[in-house]
Short mmCIF file of C-alpha atoms in Angstrom, two decimals:
data_model
loop_
_atom_site.label_atom_id
_atom_site.label_comp_id
_atom_site.label_asym_id
_atom_site.label_seq_id
_atom_site.Cartn_x
_atom_site.Cartn_y
_atom_site.Cartn_z
CA MET A 267 -41.32 -120.50 5.13
CA THR A 268 -44.38 -122.75 5.70
CA THR A 269 -47.93 -121.57 4.91
CA GLU A 270 -50.77 -122.99 6.96
CA THR A 271 -54.01 -123.94 5.23
CA ASN A 272 -57.47 -124.11 6.87
CA THR A 273 -58.68 -127.54 6.18
CA ASN A 274 -62.12 -126.98 7.61
CA ALA A 275 -63.10 -124.20 5.21
CA ASP A 276 -65.98 -124.69 2.75
CA PRO A 277 -64.50 -125.24 -0.66
CA ASN A 278 -67.46 -123.60 -2.35
CA PRO A 279 -68.55 -120.77 -0.14
CA GLU A 280 -71.85 -118.95 -0.84
CA PRO A 281 -71.64 -115.28 -1.51
CA VAL A 282 -72.79 -113.14 1.35
CA THR A 283 -75.46 -110.67 0.39
CA GLU A 284 -76.12 -107.62 2.67
CA PRO A 285 -79.72 -106.45 2.89
CA VAL A 286 -80.38 -103.13 1.09
CA ALA A 287 -82.17 -100.52 3.10
CA GLU A 288 -85.36 -99.14 1.55
CA PRO A 289 -85.56 -95.41 1.11
CA SER A 290 -87.56 -93.71 3.82
CA THR A 291 -90.53 -91.54 3.00
CA ASP A 292 -90.15 -89.48 6.16
CA PRO A 293 -88.83 -85.90 5.82
CA VAL A 294 -85.12 -85.49 6.21
CA THR A 295 -84.06 -84.59 9.65
CA GLU A 296 -80.78 -83.67 11.17
CA PRO A 297 -79.44 -85.65 14.10
CA SER A 298 -81.06 -84.63 17.33
CA THR A 299 -77.75 -83.85 19.00
CA VAL A 300 -74.25 -83.07 17.86
CA LEU A 301 -71.23 -83.78 19.93
CA VAL A 302 -68.73 -80.93 19.89
CA THR A 303 -65.34 -81.42 21.39
CA ASP A 304 -63.15 -78.77 22.87
CA SER A 305 -60.88 -78.71 19.79
CA ASP A 306 -60.94 -79.90 16.22
CA PRO A 307 -58.65 -82.85 15.41
CA ASP A 308 -55.58 -82.03 13.45
CA PRO A 309 -55.73 -84.10 10.25
CA ASN A 310 -51.91 -84.09 9.99
CA ALA A 311 -51.38 -85.26 13.53
CA LYS A 312 -50.46 -88.87 14.20
CA ALA A 313 -53.09 -91.14 15.71
CA ASP A 314 -52.81 -91.61 19.42
CA SER A 315 -51.86 -95.09 20.33
CA ASN A 316 -54.29 -94.97 23.26
CA PRO A 317 -57.28 -92.85 22.18
CA ASP A 318 -59.74 -91.78 24.84
CA PRO A 319 -62.84 -93.90 24.32
CA ASP A 320 -65.13 -91.32 25.98
CA PRO A 321 -64.42 -87.76 24.79
CA VAL A 322 -65.83 -85.04 27.06
CA PRO A 323 -68.46 -82.96 25.26
CA VAL A 324 -68.01 -79.19 25.49
CA ALA A 325 -71.43 -78.10 24.35
CA VAL A 326 -74.53 -79.63 22.91
CA ALA A 327 -76.36 -77.63 20.30
CA GLU A 328 -80.01 -78.15 19.70
CA VAL A 329 -80.83 -78.90 16.08
CA ALA A 330 -83.67 -77.17 14.33
CA GLN A 331 -86.93 -78.96 13.63
CA PRO A 332 -87.49 -80.67 10.29
CA VAL A 333 -87.31 -78.26 7.38
CA GLU A 334 -90.57 -77.98 5.47
CA PRO A 335 -90.29 -78.37 1.72
CA VAL A 336 -90.24 -75.06 -0.26
CA PRO A 337 -93.31 -74.71 -2.50
CA PRO A 338 -92.60 -74.37 -6.19
CA VAL A 339 -92.29 -70.79 -7.53
CA GLU A 340 -95.01 -69.78 -9.94
CA PRO A 341 -93.76 -68.26 -13.19
CA VAL A 342 -94.00 -64.41 -13.42
CA PRO A 343 -96.15 -63.21 -16.32
CA PRO A 344 -94.33 -61.03 -18.82
CA VAL A 345 -94.56 -57.25 -18.24
CA GLU A 346 -96.21 -55.26 -20.94
CA PRO A 347 -94.04 -52.42 -22.25
CA VAL A 348 -95.06 -48.92 -21.02
CA PRO A 349 -95.81 -46.51 -23.81
CA PRO A 350 -93.53 -43.46 -23.89
CA VAL A 351 -94.86 -40.34 -22.12
CA GLU A 352 -95.24 -37.33 -24.31
CA PRO A 353 -93.62 -34.18 -22.89
CA ALA A 354 -96.08 -31.62 -21.48
CA PRO A 355 -96.46 -28.46 -23.50
CA PRO A 356 -94.44 -25.53 -22.09
CA VAL A 357 -96.38 -23.30 -19.67
CA LYS A 358 -96.73 -19.79 -20.93
CA LYS A 359 -95.79 -17.30 -18.22
CA ASP A 360 -98.14 -14.42 -17.68
CA ARG A 361 -95.75 -11.50 -17.81
CA ARG A 362 -98.36 -9.15 -16.40
CA LEU A 363 -98.76 -11.35 -13.33
CA LEU A 364 -94.99 -11.60 -12.98
CA ARG A 365 -94.56 -7.84 -13.17
CA ALA A 366 -97.34 -7.31 -10.64
CA THR A 367 -95.75 -9.79 -8.25
CA LEU A 368 -92.38 -8.08 -8.53
CA ARG A 369 -93.99 -4.72 -7.87
CA TRP A 370 -95.68 -6.05 -4.71
CA VAL A 371 -92.43 -7.57 -3.46
CA ALA A 372 -90.60 -4.31 -4.04
CA ALA A 373 -93.37 -2.36 -2.31
CA VAL A 374 -93.30 -4.63 0.74
CA ALA A 375 -89.52 -4.26 0.97
CA VAL A 376 -89.74 -0.47 0.72
CA PHE A 377 -92.50 -0.25 3.32
CA GLY A 378 -90.51 -2.50 5.62
CA VAL A 379 -87.44 -0.26 5.40
CA VAL A 380 -89.46 2.93 5.72
CA GLY A 381 -91.47 1.54 8.64
CA THR A 382 -88.32 0.54 10.50
CA GLY A 383 -86.75 3.94 9.91
CA THR A 384 -89.91 5.72 11.01
CA ALA A 385 -90.15 3.70 14.21
CA TYR A 386 -86.52 4.44 14.97
CA GLY A 387 -87.05 8.12 14.21
CA ILE A 388 -90.06 8.38 16.50
CA THR A 389 -88.09 6.87 19.37
CA ARG A 390 -85.39 9.47 18.79
CA LEU A 391 -87.71 12.50 18.58
CA ASP A 392 -89.51 14.48 21.20
CA ARG A 393 -93.27 14.35 21.23
CA THR A 394 -93.47 17.86 19.78
CA ASP A 395 -91.38 16.85 16.76
CA VAL A 396 -93.72 14.09 15.58
CA PRO A 397 -96.61 15.17 13.32
CA GLY A 398 -99.91 14.23 14.88
CA LEU A 399 -98.35 14.02 18.34
CA ALA A 400 -97.71 17.72 18.82
CA THR A 401 -98.49 19.35 22.14
CA HIS A 402 -101.67 20.97 20.85
CA SER A 403 -103.30 17.52 20.88
CA ASP A 404 -103.28 17.42 24.69
CA GLY A 405 -102.83 21.10 25.49
CA ARG A 406 -99.11 21.08 26.29
CA TRP A 407 -96.86 23.80 24.99
CA THR A 408 -93.44 23.53 23.40
CA TYR A 409 -90.82 25.08 25.64
CA PRO A 410 -87.16 25.52 24.80
CA VAL A 411 -84.60 23.31 26.48
CA LEU A 412 -84.35 24.34 30.12
CA VAL A 413 -80.87 24.81 31.58
CA LYS A 414 -80.22 26.06 35.08
CA PRO A 415 -77.68 28.88 35.29
CA PRO A 416 -74.35 27.91 36.82
CA LEU A 417 -73.73 28.74 40.46
CA PRO A 418 -70.79 30.90 41.45
CA SER A 419 -67.72 28.84 42.25
CA GLY A 420 -68.06 27.17 45.65
CA SER A 421 -71.66 28.35 46.21
CA PRO A 422 -74.23 25.81 47.48
CA GLY A 423 -77.72 25.30 46.11
CA PRO A 424 -80.81 26.69 47.85
CA ASN A 425 -81.70 23.30 49.35
CA ASP A 426 -78.25 22.48 50.74
CA ASP A 427 -79.23 22.51 54.42
CA ALA A 428 -75.69 21.82 55.61
CA ARG A 429 -74.00 24.74 53.82
CA ASN A 430 -76.89 27.08 53.04
CA LEU A 431 -79.05 27.56 56.13
CA ALA A 432 -80.64 30.71 54.67
CA GLY A 433 -81.73 28.90 51.49
CA THR A 434 -80.23 31.61 49.31
CA HIS A 435 -80.39 31.40 45.51
CA TYR A 436 -76.86 32.38 44.53
CA ALA A 437 -77.66 32.06 40.82
CA ASP A 438 -79.02 35.07 38.93
CA LEU A 439 -82.76 35.07 39.69
CA ARG A 440 -83.56 36.53 36.27
CA LYS A 441 -82.11 33.42 34.66
CA LEU A 442 -84.34 31.20 36.79
CA LEU A 443 -87.48 32.54 35.08
CA LEU A 444 -89.27 30.08 32.80
CA PRO A 445 -88.88 31.16 29.15
CA ALA A 446 -91.91 31.68 26.92
CA PRO A 447 -93.10 28.67 24.88
CA LYS A 448 -92.86 28.42 21.12
CA GLY A 449 -95.24 30.72 19.24
CA ALA A 450 -96.03 32.94 22.25
CA THR A 451 -96.02 36.74 22.20
CA ALA A 452 -94.01 38.37 24.99
CA ASP A 453 -95.68 40.72 27.48
CA VAL A 454 -93.37 43.75 27.30
CA SER A 455 -95.01 45.38 30.34
CA LEU A 456 -93.26 42.88 32.61
CA LYS A 457 -89.70 43.41 31.37
CA GLY A 458 -88.98 46.13 33.92
CA THR A 459 -85.61 47.81 34.10
CA ASP A 460 -82.67 45.52 33.38
CA GLY A 461 -84.91 42.58 34.14
CA TRP A 462 -86.03 43.83 37.58
CA LEU A 463 -89.71 44.73 37.97
CA PRO A 464 -90.92 47.46 40.35
CA THR A 465 -93.18 46.27 43.18
CA LYS A 466 -96.17 48.10 41.77
CA GLY A 467 -95.95 45.99 38.63
CA PHE A 468 -96.59 42.92 40.72
CA LEU A 469 -99.30 44.55 42.82
CA ALA A 470 -101.24 45.42 39.65
CA GLU A 471 -102.40 41.80 39.50
CA PHE A 472 -104.80 42.32 42.41
CA ALA A 473 -108.26 43.82 42.00
CA SER A 474 -108.71 45.87 45.19
CA ALA A 475 -106.78 49.07 45.87
CA ASP A 476 -106.83 48.31 49.58
CA ASP A 477 -105.36 44.87 48.93
CA ARG A 478 -102.60 46.34 46.82
CA LYS A 479 -101.72 48.86 49.54
CA GLU A 480 -101.71 46.24 52.31
CA LEU A 481 -99.67 43.71 50.39
CA GLY A 482 -97.20 46.39 49.28
CA GLN A 483 -96.52 47.34 52.90
CA THR A 484 -96.13 43.71 53.89
CA LEU A 485 -93.52 43.13 51.21
CA LEU A 486 -91.64 46.23 52.26
CA ASP A 487 -91.64 45.22 55.92
CA SER A 488 -90.51 41.69 55.06
CA GLY A 489 -87.30 42.90 53.43
CA LEU A 490 -88.20 42.21 49.78
CA ARG A 491 -84.96 42.42 47.80
CA HIS A 492 -86.25 42.46 44.20
CA ILE A 493 -88.80 41.05 41.75
CA THR A 494 -88.26 39.61 38.30
CA ALA A 495 -91.12 38.70 35.97
CA ARG A 496 -92.02 37.36 32.53
CA GLY A 497 -95.30 37.13 30.66
CA TRP A 498 -96.66 35.99 27.29
CA THR A 499 -99.81 35.26 25.33
CA THR A 500 -100.14 32.03 23.32
CA PRO A 501 -102.11 31.75 20.04
CA ASP A 502 -105.08 30.20 21.88
CA GLY A 503 -105.46 33.42 23.93
CA THR A 504 -103.98 32.17 27.21
CA HIS A 505 -102.29 35.01 29.12
CA THR A 506 -99.46 33.87 31.44
CA ARG A 507 -97.61 35.90 34.07
CA ILE A 508 -94.81 34.62 36.30
CA TYR A 509 -93.31 36.60 39.22
CA LEU A 510 -90.30 35.65 41.35
CA LEU A 511 -89.93 37.57 44.65
CA GLN A 512 -86.63 37.18 46.53
CA PHE A 513 -86.22 37.77 50.26
CA ASP A 514 -83.31 37.53 52.69
CA THR A 515 -83.97 34.02 53.97
CA ALA A 516 -86.07 30.96 53.28
CA ALA A 517 -87.87 31.46 56.61
CA VAL A 518 -89.17 34.87 55.51
CA ALA A 519 -90.24 33.51 52.13
CA GLU A 520 -92.23 30.75 53.81
CA VAL A 521 -94.01 33.25 56.06
CA ILE A 522 -94.97 35.38 53.03
CA LEU A 523 -96.30 32.30 51.26
CA ASN A 524 -98.28 30.72 54.10
CA GLY A 525 -99.29 33.76 56.14
CA LYS A 526 -99.71 36.60 53.69
CA LEU A 527 -100.46 35.45 50.13
CA MET A 528 -102.79 32.64 51.17
CA SER A 529 -104.72 31.69 54.25
CA GLN A 530 -106.05 28.20 54.86
CA ALA A 531 -107.55 26.86 51.58
CA ALA A 532 -107.91 30.07 49.56
CA PRO A 533 -105.75 32.99 48.39
CA THR A 534 -105.81 36.08 50.58
CA TYR A 535 -106.19 38.64 47.83
CA ALA A 536 -108.57 38.57 44.87
CA LEU A 537 -107.08 38.82 41.40
CA ARG A 538 -108.27 41.21 38.71
CA ASP A 539 -108.80 38.16 36.47
CA GLY A 540 -110.82 36.19 39.00
CA ASP A 541 -112.68 36.37 42.28
CA GLN A 542 -113.42 33.08 44.07
CA PHE A 543 -110.75 30.36 44.07
CA GLU A 544 -110.30 26.97 45.68
CA LEU A 545 -107.41 24.52 45.96
CA ASP A 546 -106.98 22.47 42.82
CA GLY A 547 -107.54 18.95 44.14
CA LYS A 548 -106.88 17.47 40.69
CA PHE A 549 -103.34 18.80 40.42
CA PRO A 550 -101.26 15.60 39.91
CA ASP A 551 -98.76 14.65 42.56
CA VAL A 552 -96.21 13.70 39.90
CA ALA A 553 -96.19 17.35 38.79
CA ARG A 554 -94.92 18.46 42.19
CA ILE A 555 -91.18 19.00 42.66
CA GLU A 556 -89.27 18.00 45.77
CA HIS A 557 -88.21 20.85 48.12
CA VAL A 558 -90.72 23.23 46.53
CA LEU A 559 -93.79 24.32 48.54
CA LEU A 560 -96.80 24.56 46.22
CA ALA A 561 -100.43 25.67 46.45
CA PRO A 562 -102.35 25.56 43.13
CA TYR A 563 -105.82 27.17 42.81
CA THR A 564 -108.59 27.21 40.23
CA GLU A 565 -111.41 29.73 39.86
CA LEU A 566 -114.90 28.64 40.83
CA LYS A 567 -117.96 28.93 38.64
CA PRO A 568 -119.68 31.10 37.71
CA TYR A 569 -116.68 32.98 36.39
CA GLY A 570 -116.82 35.88 33.98
CA ALA A 571 -115.56 36.15 30.44
CA ARG A 572 -112.19 34.73 31.49
CA GLN A 573 -111.34 31.90 33.82
CA ALA A 574 -108.14 32.10 35.85
CA ARG A 575 -105.78 29.67 37.57
CA GLN A 576 -103.02 30.66 39.96
CA ALA A 577 -100.26 28.98 41.94
CA TYR A 578 -98.10 30.10 44.85
CA LEU A 579 -94.81 28.34 45.44
CA ALA A 580 -91.66 28.80 47.50
CA SER A 581 -88.13 27.41 47.21
CA GLY A 582 -85.37 28.71 49.43
CA ASP A 583 -85.46 32.50 49.74
CA THR A 584 -87.76 32.95 46.72
CA VAL A 585 -91.55 33.03 46.34
CA GLY A 586 -93.12 32.39 42.95
CA VAL A 587 -96.53 33.50 41.74
CA ILE A 588 -97.97 32.08 38.49
CA ILE A 589 -101.21 33.37 36.99
CA GLN A 590 -102.91 32.13 33.81
CA SER A 591 -106.26 33.17 32.35
CA ARG A 592 -108.14 32.57 29.12
CA LYS A 593 -111.45 33.56 27.66
CA GLY A 594 -114.05 30.79 27.83
CA GLY A 595 -112.12 28.66 30.32
CA MET A 596 -108.54 27.94 31.37
CA PRO A 597 -107.45 24.32 30.65
CA ALA A 598 -105.50 22.44 33.30
CA VAL A 599 -102.74 20.90 31.17
CA PRO A 600 -100.75 24.03 30.21
CA PHE A 601 -101.19 25.35 33.73
CA GLU A 602 -99.77 22.19 35.30
CA GLN A 603 -96.95 22.12 32.74
CA THR A 604 -95.95 25.74 33.44
CA VAL A 605 -96.04 25.30 37.23
CA THR A 606 -93.94 22.15 37.10
CA LEU A 607 -91.27 23.59 34.82
CA GLN A 608 -90.93 26.76 36.89
CA SER A 609 -90.66 24.65 40.06
CA GLU A 610 -87.87 22.62 38.50
CA LEU A 611 -85.87 25.76 37.80
CA LEU A 612 -86.26 26.99 41.36
CA GLY A 613 -85.79 23.65 43.11
#
């Protein structure tokens, strides 16, 4: 094998020296752009015999600006040790204050329970059962529980217009009388015989003998069936009398009420307890009972030693007369209460 030799070569060639780049004083910067291909080359893959001279860039990322040099960190001075904190002396509890506090807490709890129970109790009691709210504070009386007597089997009430055209009270009239209030003394003169009062007992309420005679004849001619009555005197001196007069029909009872016992705005006959009367314009509408005709009156001044109030009412075949009088003046509240309760029993 023959080896060719270059005859034109310099036998003593000079060494080639490459210039050395001087270090730059400019701050270090990253290249302005970076070429990123769509995939990283596999280091284990064989080189392509025909590499693509112009790879297609996928994305160009902007490079941050030159990084400023970090200033040197100043040394931290040593921390002086903190002296130990002495424990605070124990606080002495004032046992008297503690006991007082406990007593107040217990008292508040007790008052809370008692107050709740009292409020509940007041809502469950009637006004007359609560001390300080008794009826004497506003003049009302304490009546027993009112219960209407049962009707005979199949009998209609007095206001059943479809089945009771006559307005008859089929219940026992004596049981429709208002009972005396608590603490009252019964008027035995009105008991009558077996609960039925003679007509003259009712006529005794009127002052004039002529009036008594005239009214007695009117009642007889009108077919009066019977009279039942009840009276009492309360501790304040109020004298109450209630009369129930029963007739054959409601039409007759209405005539006796409107045409005989009263005329226009005043009673027809003067009472022995009073003389001049006028309609009580202050009688509350809420105290009136449906289906009961009512005309309340009060005595005009100057009245004598006793002032009187009276009321005439009618329900069905029955006429009611209520009279109350008291020395020094007759208050309105017990009068209104008595009239309303008696109307409820008749209505």
